[in-house]
C-alpha cells in the first residue's frame, strides 16, 4: 500500500516540472491533437481517439496556437458501462489545471469520490484530488462520457502552448478507444450579446403547443433571469414526442432519452417536457444530466434538461399564469445553470458539492443556484457566475 501510494505521488508530481525538458521525455504523449485558429466566432470541433487500458488512458498532447483566445471544452465518449474522469490537465508553461496529485493540495480538503453521491465511486482514491484542482473535475453523471470546461483565462493566448490531458476510469478495463473532442469558441467580449438555441420536445398528452402562451412565457422568464449575462434564449426547434416520455422513471441510461428524441434536431440545448420525473430518490421537478453539458454536435444529441410539468395554468387567469411561469421558469433556469457548469451555492446534506465561488454566499436565497430559493425573490447570477456561464461554448455571439 505504501509502495503504491509512493508511485502515484511520484508519477503525478511531474507536471509541476513542466518547464523542465526532462518532463517531456517522461510524459511522452502517444496521441496528439492540433487545434487551429478560426476566422469566425462560432464553435469549432477537433476530434481524435485516445487509448485506455487498466485505470488510465494514454497521454493526449493538445497543441494550442498563439492568438487562439478561446474557451475550450474537453468531451470524451467511451465504453457505456464505464465511468470516466478527466483526471489530469497541465500546460507546457508549468500551470496545473487538473491533477490527481496531492501536491499542493491541503490534506484536510481530501474528498473521496464515493462520498459525492450518485456520481459513483472510483476504485483508485487518488482521482479524488481532481475535485480540488484549479479547475474542478468530476466523473460523468452517467457512464460512458465526461466533459470539462477550460476557460480561456487559464490559457496564455499570446503564445503557443501544449496542453496535456489524461483520463481515469472507475474500474480496470481492457484496452479500448475513447472518442475525444475539444470544442473551441472565441472568448465572449464584455457586454457582447449572445444567444442559445433551444430544442423543445413535448410529450404527447401535455397541452403545450409551440406558439402557446405558457411556453413563450417560460422562454421570457429564462431570458429575464439570464439578461444580466447578456444571453438570449430562443426556440429553434419544436417537436411532439411519444407519450412514453410523459412519465419518466430514470436509471443510468437517461442519455438515451435525448438520443431518441433529438435525431432530427439542429444544434441546440435539448429541453424535454414531461408530466412527471422520478428516480430512486423520489420525484424531481427537473434534471440536467451533465454538468457541464456537452457542446459538440455528438454530445448535444445525448444530453439536455428534463422538466416536469404536472399541471398547466388557466389561460384566463393572469395571476395563475404568472405564478406558474415563475415557478417553472425558475426551475428551468436553475437546471440551465447546471448545464453551463454551475454548482449549488450550498447543500443541506454535504459541503462537498457546493461551488467554489466567493461571491455566492449560501445565505443569499435569491441566487439562481441556491437549491432552496424563495419563490418570489428575483433570481440572480453573481459576477463570477456570469463569467463562468459565458465560458460555455454553447453560448455564442448573437447573429447579426
Short mmCIF file of C-alpha atoms in Angstrom, two decimals:
data_model
loop_
_atom_site.label_atom_id
_atom_site.label_comp_id
_atom_site.label_asym_id
_atom_site.label_seq_id
_atom_site.Cartn_x
_atom_site.Cartn_y
_atom_site.Cartn_z
CA UNK A 1 0.00 0.00 0.00
CA UNK A 2 2.79 2.43 0.87
CA UNK A 3 4.67 1.40 -2.25
CA UNK A 4 1.61 2.05 -4.42
CA UNK A 5 0.96 5.47 -2.87
CA UNK A 6 4.59 6.49 -3.41
CA UNK A 7 4.33 5.53 -7.05
CA UNK A 8 1.23 7.70 -7.55
CA UNK A 9 2.82 10.74 -5.93
CA UNK A 10 5.98 10.43 -8.00
CA UNK A 11 4.04 9.98 -11.19
CA UNK A 12 1.70 12.91 -10.76
CA UNK A 13 4.28 15.29 -9.31
CA UNK A 14 5.92 15.52 -12.72
CA UNK A 15 3.55 18.15 -14.20
CA UNK A 16 4.97 20.73 -11.79
CA UNK A 17 8.27 20.27 -13.63
CA UNK A 18 6.70 21.07 -16.98
CA UNK A 19 9.26 23.75 -17.77
CA UNK A 20 11.99 21.17 -17.46
CA UNK A 21 12.71 19.30 -20.71
CA UNK A 22 13.00 16.10 -18.69
CA UNK A 23 9.25 16.25 -18.18
CA UNK A 24 8.56 15.75 -21.88
CA UNK A 25 10.68 12.62 -22.07
CA UNK A 26 8.70 11.11 -19.18
CA UNK A 27 5.33 12.40 -20.39
CA UNK A 28 5.71 11.06 -23.93
CA UNK A 29 2.26 11.62 -25.41
CA UNK A 30 1.04 8.75 -27.57
CA UNK A 31 -1.65 10.86 -29.22
CA UNK A 32 -1.52 14.46 -30.45
CA UNK A 33 -4.28 16.87 -31.45
CA UNK A 34 -3.59 20.16 -33.21
CA UNK A 35 -6.05 23.00 -32.66
CA UNK A 36 -6.31 25.70 -35.31
CA UNK A 37 -7.35 29.33 -35.20
CA UNK A 38 -10.72 30.00 -36.78
CA UNK A 39 -11.74 33.16 -38.60
CA UNK A 40 -15.27 33.15 -37.25
CA UNK A 41 -16.51 33.28 -33.67
CA UNK A 42 -18.74 30.22 -33.64
CA UNK A 43 -17.88 26.79 -32.21
CA UNK A 44 -15.17 24.70 -33.85
CA UNK A 45 -14.68 20.99 -33.09
CA UNK A 46 -11.49 18.94 -33.09
CA UNK A 47 -11.52 15.14 -32.68
CA UNK A 48 -9.16 12.25 -32.03
CA UNK A 49 -9.12 8.87 -30.31
CA UNK A 50 -7.20 8.06 -27.14
CA UNK A 51 -6.43 4.55 -25.91
CA UNK A 52 -7.11 3.41 -22.36
CA UNK A 53 -6.05 0.26 -20.53
CA UNK A 54 -6.41 -0.52 -16.85
CA UNK A 55 -7.43 2.60 -14.91
CA UNK A 56 -5.58 5.14 -17.02
CA UNK A 57 -5.56 6.47 -20.59
CA UNK A 58 -2.59 7.29 -22.75
CA UNK A 59 -1.50 10.90 -22.52
CA UNK A 60 -3.05 13.27 -25.07
CA UNK A 61 -0.97 16.25 -26.19
CA UNK A 62 -3.03 19.19 -27.45
CA UNK A 63 -1.24 21.94 -29.37
CA UNK A 64 -2.85 25.37 -28.90
CA UNK A 65 -1.66 28.03 -31.36
CA UNK A 66 -0.78 31.57 -30.31
CA UNK A 67 -3.64 34.04 -30.55
CA UNK A 68 -6.39 31.42 -30.31
CA UNK A 69 -8.07 33.14 -27.35
CA UNK A 70 -10.79 30.53 -26.96
CA UNK A 71 -12.71 28.83 -24.20
CA UNK A 72 -12.29 25.07 -24.57
CA UNK A 73 -14.45 22.11 -23.65
CA UNK A 74 -13.00 18.60 -23.47
CA UNK A 75 -15.51 15.82 -24.09
CA UNK A 76 -14.93 12.08 -24.10
CA UNK A 77 -17.08 9.15 -25.20
CA UNK A 78 -16.08 5.62 -24.26
CA UNK A 79 -17.49 2.33 -23.03
CA UNK A 80 -21.13 2.68 -21.97
CA UNK A 81 -20.59 0.62 -18.80
CA UNK A 82 -17.56 2.59 -17.56
CA UNK A 83 -17.44 5.89 -15.69
CA UNK A 84 -14.69 8.29 -16.71
CA UNK A 85 -12.92 11.22 -15.12
CA UNK A 86 -10.78 13.84 -16.88
CA UNK A 87 -8.18 13.49 -14.16
CA UNK A 88 -5.12 15.43 -15.31
CA UNK A 89 -4.73 18.61 -17.36
CA UNK A 90 -1.49 20.58 -17.32
CA UNK A 91 0.26 23.07 -19.61
CA UNK A 92 3.75 23.29 -21.06
CA UNK A 93 4.26 26.59 -19.18
CA UNK A 94 4.08 24.68 -15.87
CA UNK A 95 0.48 25.50 -14.96
CA UNK A 96 -1.52 22.61 -13.47
CA UNK A 97 -5.26 22.92 -14.13
CA UNK A 98 -6.47 19.47 -13.03
CA UNK A 99 -4.36 17.00 -11.07
CA UNK A 100 -4.67 13.66 -9.33
CA UNK A 101 -1.61 14.52 -7.32
CA UNK A 102 -1.82 15.51 -3.63
CA UNK A 103 0.99 18.00 -4.32
CA UNK A 104 -0.22 21.49 -3.43
CA UNK A 105 -3.50 20.17 -2.07
CA UNK A 106 -4.34 20.75 1.59
CA UNK A 107 -4.77 17.29 3.04
CA UNK A 108 -7.83 18.31 5.05
CA UNK A 109 -9.59 19.09 1.75
CA UNK A 110 -9.27 15.50 0.58
CA UNK A 111 -12.60 14.30 -0.77
CA UNK A 112 -13.37 10.69 -1.58
CA UNK A 113 -15.36 10.43 -4.78
CA UNK A 114 -17.52 7.71 -3.27
CA UNK A 115 -18.81 10.39 -0.85
CA UNK A 116 -20.06 12.59 -3.67
CA UNK A 117 -23.41 10.91 -4.14
CA UNK A 118 -24.91 9.39 -7.30
CA UNK A 119 -21.86 10.04 -9.49
CA UNK A 120 -20.42 6.80 -8.17
CA UNK A 121 -17.18 5.58 -6.65
CA UNK A 122 -13.75 5.37 -8.27
CA UNK A 123 -11.62 2.39 -7.30
CA UNK A 124 -8.46 4.50 -7.18
CA UNK A 125 -8.93 7.14 -4.45
CA UNK A 126 -6.12 9.32 -5.87
CA UNK A 127 -8.56 10.50 -8.53
CA UNK A 128 -10.44 12.36 -5.81
CA UNK A 129 -7.78 15.06 -5.92
CA UNK A 130 -9.05 16.20 -9.30
CA UNK A 131 -12.07 17.57 -7.44
CA UNK A 132 -9.86 20.03 -5.55
CA UNK A 133 -7.76 21.21 -8.51
CA UNK A 134 -7.68 24.72 -10.01
CA UNK A 135 -10.48 23.53 -12.30
CA UNK A 136 -12.90 21.14 -10.61
CA UNK A 137 -13.24 17.83 -12.41
CA UNK A 138 -15.95 15.28 -11.59
CA UNK A 139 -16.92 11.96 -13.15
CA UNK A 140 -19.80 11.94 -15.61
CA UNK A 141 -23.24 11.68 -14.04
CA UNK A 142 -23.82 8.63 -16.19
CA UNK A 143 -21.34 6.03 -17.52
CA UNK A 144 -19.68 6.36 -20.89
CA UNK A 145 -18.99 10.07 -21.06
CA UNK A 146 -17.41 13.04 -19.31
CA UNK A 147 -16.69 16.69 -20.06
CA UNK A 148 -14.69 19.58 -18.66
CA UNK A 149 -14.58 23.33 -19.36
CA UNK A 150 -11.21 25.07 -19.71
CA UNK A 151 -11.95 28.84 -19.66
CA UNK A 152 -9.64 30.94 -21.83
CA UNK A 153 -8.41 32.88 -18.79
CA UNK A 154 -6.30 29.86 -17.83
CA UNK A 155 -4.51 29.91 -21.20
CA UNK A 156 -1.95 32.50 -22.28
CA UNK A 157 -3.23 33.41 -25.76
CA UNK A 158 -0.10 35.42 -26.61
CA UNK A 159 1.98 32.32 -27.15
CA UNK A 160 1.55 28.78 -28.38
CA UNK A 161 1.01 26.17 -25.68
CA UNK A 162 0.89 22.43 -25.26
CA UNK A 163 -1.85 21.06 -23.06
CA UNK A 164 -1.53 17.51 -21.72
CA UNK A 165 -4.71 15.58 -20.86
CA UNK A 166 -5.26 12.20 -19.22
CA UNK A 167 -8.36 10.23 -18.19
CA UNK A 168 -9.15 7.68 -15.48
CA UNK A 169 -11.85 5.05 -15.22
CA UNK A 170 -13.73 3.70 -12.24
CA UNK A 171 -12.60 0.13 -12.95
CA UNK A 172 -9.74 -1.66 -14.63
CA UNK A 173 -10.51 -2.00 -18.33
CA UNK A 174 -9.21 -3.86 -21.35
CA UNK A 175 -7.54 -1.62 -23.93
CA UNK A 176 -10.18 0.38 -25.76
CA UNK A 177 -10.52 3.63 -27.67
CA UNK A 178 -12.11 6.78 -26.26
CA UNK A 179 -13.53 9.26 -28.75
CA UNK A 180 -12.16 12.61 -27.60
CA UNK A 181 -13.40 16.01 -28.73
CA UNK A 182 -12.27 19.52 -27.96
CA UNK A 183 -14.74 22.30 -28.74
CA UNK A 184 -13.32 25.81 -29.07
CA UNK A 185 -15.17 29.12 -29.21
CA UNK A 186 -13.59 32.57 -29.16
CA UNK A 187 -13.95 34.27 -25.78
CA UNK A 188 -17.11 36.31 -25.39
CA UNK A 189 -16.32 40.03 -25.29
CA UNK A 190 -17.52 42.27 -22.47
CA UNK A 191 -21.19 43.26 -22.88
CA UNK A 192 -21.41 41.25 -26.13
CA UNK A 193 -24.96 40.00 -26.85
CA UNK A 194 -25.10 36.21 -27.01
CA UNK A 195 -27.71 33.57 -27.76
CA UNK A 196 -28.56 29.93 -27.15
CA UNK A 197 -30.86 27.88 -29.37
CA UNK A 198 -33.41 25.67 -27.65
CA UNK A 199 -34.79 22.38 -28.96
CA UNK A 200 -38.14 21.81 -27.26
CA UNK A 201 -39.68 18.32 -27.02
CA UNK A 202 -43.17 17.94 -25.52
CA UNK A 203 -44.59 14.52 -24.65
CA UNK A 204 -47.99 13.69 -26.13
CA UNK A 205 -50.77 14.37 -23.66
CA UNK A 206 -49.31 17.69 -22.46
CA UNK A 207 -51.26 20.61 -23.92
CA UNK A 208 -48.30 22.81 -24.71
CA UNK A 209 -48.29 23.83 -28.40
CA UNK A 210 -45.26 25.62 -29.84
CA UNK A 211 -46.90 29.04 -30.06
CA UNK A 212 -48.81 28.74 -26.78
CA UNK A 213 -48.64 31.50 -24.19
CA UNK A 214 -47.18 29.27 -21.41
CA UNK A 215 -44.19 28.08 -23.46
CA UNK A 216 -43.43 31.60 -24.72
CA UNK A 217 -43.63 32.96 -21.18
CA UNK A 218 -41.25 30.25 -19.98
CA UNK A 219 -38.66 31.41 -22.52
CA UNK A 220 -39.30 35.02 -21.49
CA UNK A 221 -38.62 34.08 -17.86
CA UNK A 222 -35.39 32.36 -18.89
CA UNK A 223 -34.32 35.48 -20.79
CA UNK A 224 -35.23 37.70 -17.86
CA UNK A 225 -33.05 35.75 -15.43
CA UNK A 226 -30.07 35.49 -17.81
CA UNK A 227 -30.31 39.10 -19.03
CA UNK A 228 -27.51 40.08 -16.63
CA UNK A 229 -25.23 37.70 -18.56
CA UNK A 230 -26.37 39.09 -21.91
CA UNK A 231 -27.77 35.72 -23.01
CA UNK A 232 -30.95 35.42 -25.05
CA UNK A 233 -32.65 32.04 -25.47
CA UNK A 234 -34.83 31.30 -28.48
CA UNK A 235 -36.78 28.26 -29.63
CA UNK A 236 -35.15 26.97 -32.80
CA UNK A 237 -36.90 23.60 -32.94
CA UNK A 238 -40.17 22.20 -31.56
CA UNK A 239 -41.37 18.60 -31.70
CA UNK A 240 -44.09 16.44 -30.23
CA UNK A 241 -42.70 13.15 -28.88
CA UNK A 242 -44.21 9.79 -27.96
CA UNK A 243 -46.44 9.53 -24.89
CA UNK A 244 -43.97 7.04 -23.38
CA UNK A 245 -41.91 10.08 -22.40
CA UNK A 246 -44.80 11.58 -20.44
CA UNK A 247 -43.99 9.82 -17.16
CA UNK A 248 -40.28 9.16 -16.79
CA UNK A 249 -38.60 6.82 -14.31
CA UNK A 250 -34.87 7.39 -14.56
CA UNK A 251 -31.99 4.94 -14.29
CA UNK A 252 -28.43 5.05 -15.64
CA UNK A 253 -29.48 5.48 -19.26
CA UNK A 254 -31.08 8.92 -19.22
CA UNK A 255 -28.93 9.99 -22.17
CA UNK A 256 -30.88 7.51 -24.34
CA UNK A 257 -33.98 9.69 -23.90
CA UNK A 258 -32.23 12.60 -25.60
CA UNK A 259 -30.61 10.37 -28.22
CA UNK A 260 -34.01 9.02 -29.20
CA UNK A 261 -35.91 12.31 -29.40
CA UNK A 262 -33.21 14.54 -30.92
CA UNK A 263 -32.32 12.57 -34.06
CA UNK A 264 -33.58 15.28 -36.43
CA UNK A 265 -32.97 18.29 -34.20
CA UNK A 266 -30.41 21.02 -35.03
CA UNK A 267 -27.57 22.07 -32.73
CA UNK A 268 -29.06 23.40 -29.50
CA UNK A 269 -29.91 22.80 -25.86
CA UNK A 270 -32.47 19.99 -25.61
CA UNK A 271 -35.45 20.53 -23.29
CA UNK A 272 -37.79 17.57 -22.73
CA UNK A 273 -41.13 18.40 -21.08
CA UNK A 274 -42.80 15.50 -19.24
CA UNK A 275 -45.69 15.25 -16.77
CA UNK A 276 -43.59 13.57 -14.09
CA UNK A 277 -39.97 12.60 -13.48
CA UNK A 278 -38.76 10.26 -10.77
CA UNK A 279 -35.66 8.32 -9.80
CA UNK A 280 -34.64 6.14 -6.85
CA UNK A 281 -34.67 9.22 -4.58
CA UNK A 282 -38.24 10.29 -5.44
CA UNK A 283 -39.97 12.84 -7.67
CA UNK A 284 -37.97 15.51 -9.47
CA UNK A 285 -39.02 18.92 -10.73
CA UNK A 286 -36.21 18.92 -13.27
CA UNK A 287 -32.83 17.41 -14.04
CA UNK A 288 -29.72 18.34 -16.01
CA UNK A 289 -27.95 15.04 -16.73
CA UNK A 290 -24.47 16.51 -17.27
CA UNK A 291 -22.56 19.28 -15.54
CA UNK A 292 -21.30 20.88 -17.65
CA UNK A 293 -23.42 19.79 -20.58
CA UNK A 294 -21.75 18.99 -23.89
CA UNK A 295 -21.33 21.47 -26.75
CA UNK A 296 -20.15 19.19 -29.58
CA UNK A 297 -22.57 18.03 -32.24
CA UNK A 298 -22.27 14.44 -30.98
CA UNK A 299 -22.59 15.34 -27.32
CA UNK A 300 -25.62 17.57 -27.74
CA UNK A 301 -27.57 14.65 -29.19
CA UNK A 302 -27.37 12.75 -25.91
CA UNK A 303 -27.71 15.43 -23.25
CA UNK A 304 -30.05 18.17 -22.11
CA UNK A 305 -32.60 19.06 -19.46
CA UNK A 306 -35.72 17.24 -18.30
CA UNK A 307 -38.53 19.36 -16.86
CA UNK A 308 -41.70 18.12 -15.14
CA UNK A 309 -44.96 19.91 -15.95
CA UNK A 310 -47.51 18.40 -13.60
CA UNK A 311 -50.20 20.95 -14.47
CA UNK A 312 -50.91 23.86 -16.80
CA UNK A 313 -52.31 27.27 -15.82
CA UNK A 314 -55.77 28.56 -16.62
CA UNK A 315 -55.09 30.84 -19.59
CA UNK A 316 -57.94 33.14 -18.49
CA UNK A 317 -56.34 33.70 -15.09
CA UNK A 318 -53.35 36.06 -15.40
CA UNK A 319 -52.34 35.59 -11.76
CA UNK A 320 -52.26 31.81 -12.16
CA UNK A 321 -50.20 32.12 -15.35
CA UNK A 322 -47.72 34.41 -13.57
CA UNK A 323 -47.36 32.01 -10.65
CA UNK A 324 -46.88 29.03 -12.98
CA UNK A 325 -44.28 30.79 -15.13
CA UNK A 326 -42.22 31.94 -12.12
CA UNK A 327 -42.32 28.51 -10.50
CA UNK A 328 -41.46 26.50 -13.60
CA UNK A 329 -39.25 29.16 -15.20
CA UNK A 330 -37.07 29.43 -12.10
CA UNK A 331 -36.65 25.66 -12.06
CA UNK A 332 -35.73 25.61 -15.75
CA UNK A 333 -33.22 28.48 -15.35
CA UNK A 334 -31.62 26.65 -12.41
CA UNK A 335 -31.11 23.48 -14.46
CA UNK A 336 -29.71 25.56 -17.34
CA UNK A 337 -27.17 26.90 -14.82
CA UNK A 338 -26.06 23.33 -14.13
CA UNK A 339 -25.76 22.70 -17.88
CA UNK A 340 -23.40 25.68 -18.09
CA UNK A 341 -21.33 24.18 -15.26
CA UNK A 342 -22.64 25.98 -12.15
CA UNK A 343 -22.85 24.13 -8.83
CA UNK A 344 -25.25 24.82 -5.97
CA UNK A 345 -24.27 27.64 -3.63
CA UNK A 346 -24.73 25.26 -0.68
CA UNK A 347 -26.00 21.78 0.18
CA UNK A 348 -28.04 20.89 3.23
CA UNK A 349 -26.55 17.39 3.43
CA UNK A 350 -22.98 17.94 2.22
CA UNK A 351 -20.37 20.67 1.97
CA UNK A 352 -18.52 18.77 -0.73
CA UNK A 353 -20.58 19.55 -3.81
CA UNK A 354 -21.01 23.30 -3.35
CA UNK A 355 -19.46 25.83 -5.71
CA UNK A 356 -16.08 27.37 -5.00
CA UNK A 357 -17.21 30.91 -5.82
CA UNK A 358 -16.54 33.69 -3.32
CA UNK A 359 -19.42 35.97 -4.38
CA UNK A 360 -22.22 33.41 -3.90
CA UNK A 361 -22.84 33.32 -0.13
CA UNK A 362 -25.09 30.47 0.89
CA UNK A 363 -27.31 32.88 2.83
CA UNK A 364 -28.32 34.63 -0.42
CA UNK A 365 -31.61 32.91 -1.18
CA UNK A 366 -32.16 34.96 -4.35
CA UNK A 367 -29.17 33.43 -6.15
CA UNK A 368 -30.18 31.26 -9.10
CA UNK A 369 -28.11 28.29 -7.90
CA UNK A 370 -29.42 28.27 -4.35
CA UNK A 371 -31.14 24.87 -4.13
CA UNK A 372 -33.91 26.31 -1.93
CA UNK A 373 -34.65 29.80 -3.31
CA UNK A 374 -37.50 31.96 -2.04
CA UNK A 375 -40.03 31.74 -4.85
CA UNK A 376 -40.98 35.42 -5.04
CA UNK A 377 -37.43 36.76 -4.95
CA UNK A 378 -35.73 37.74 -8.19
CA UNK A 379 -33.23 35.05 -9.06
CA UNK A 380 -29.82 36.48 -9.89
CA UNK A 381 -26.34 35.49 -11.02
CA UNK A 382 -23.19 36.78 -9.35
CA UNK A 383 -20.43 38.41 -11.46
CA UNK A 384 -18.30 35.26 -11.17
CA UNK A 385 -21.23 33.02 -12.15
CA UNK A 386 -21.81 35.22 -15.21
CA UNK A 387 -18.15 34.90 -16.15
CA UNK A 388 -18.33 31.11 -15.81
CA UNK A 389 -21.59 30.76 -17.77
CA UNK A 390 -20.14 32.74 -20.68
CA UNK A 391 -17.22 30.30 -20.93
CA UNK A 392 -19.53 27.51 -22.14
CA UNK A 393 -19.11 27.05 -25.93
CA UNK A 394 -22.86 26.59 -26.49
CA UNK A 395 -23.21 30.31 -25.70
CA UNK A 396 -22.32 32.05 -28.98
CA UNK A 397 -22.29 35.67 -30.20
CA UNK A 398 -25.72 36.77 -31.33
CA UNK A 399 -26.23 36.57 -35.08
CA UNK A 400 -26.35 40.00 -36.71
#
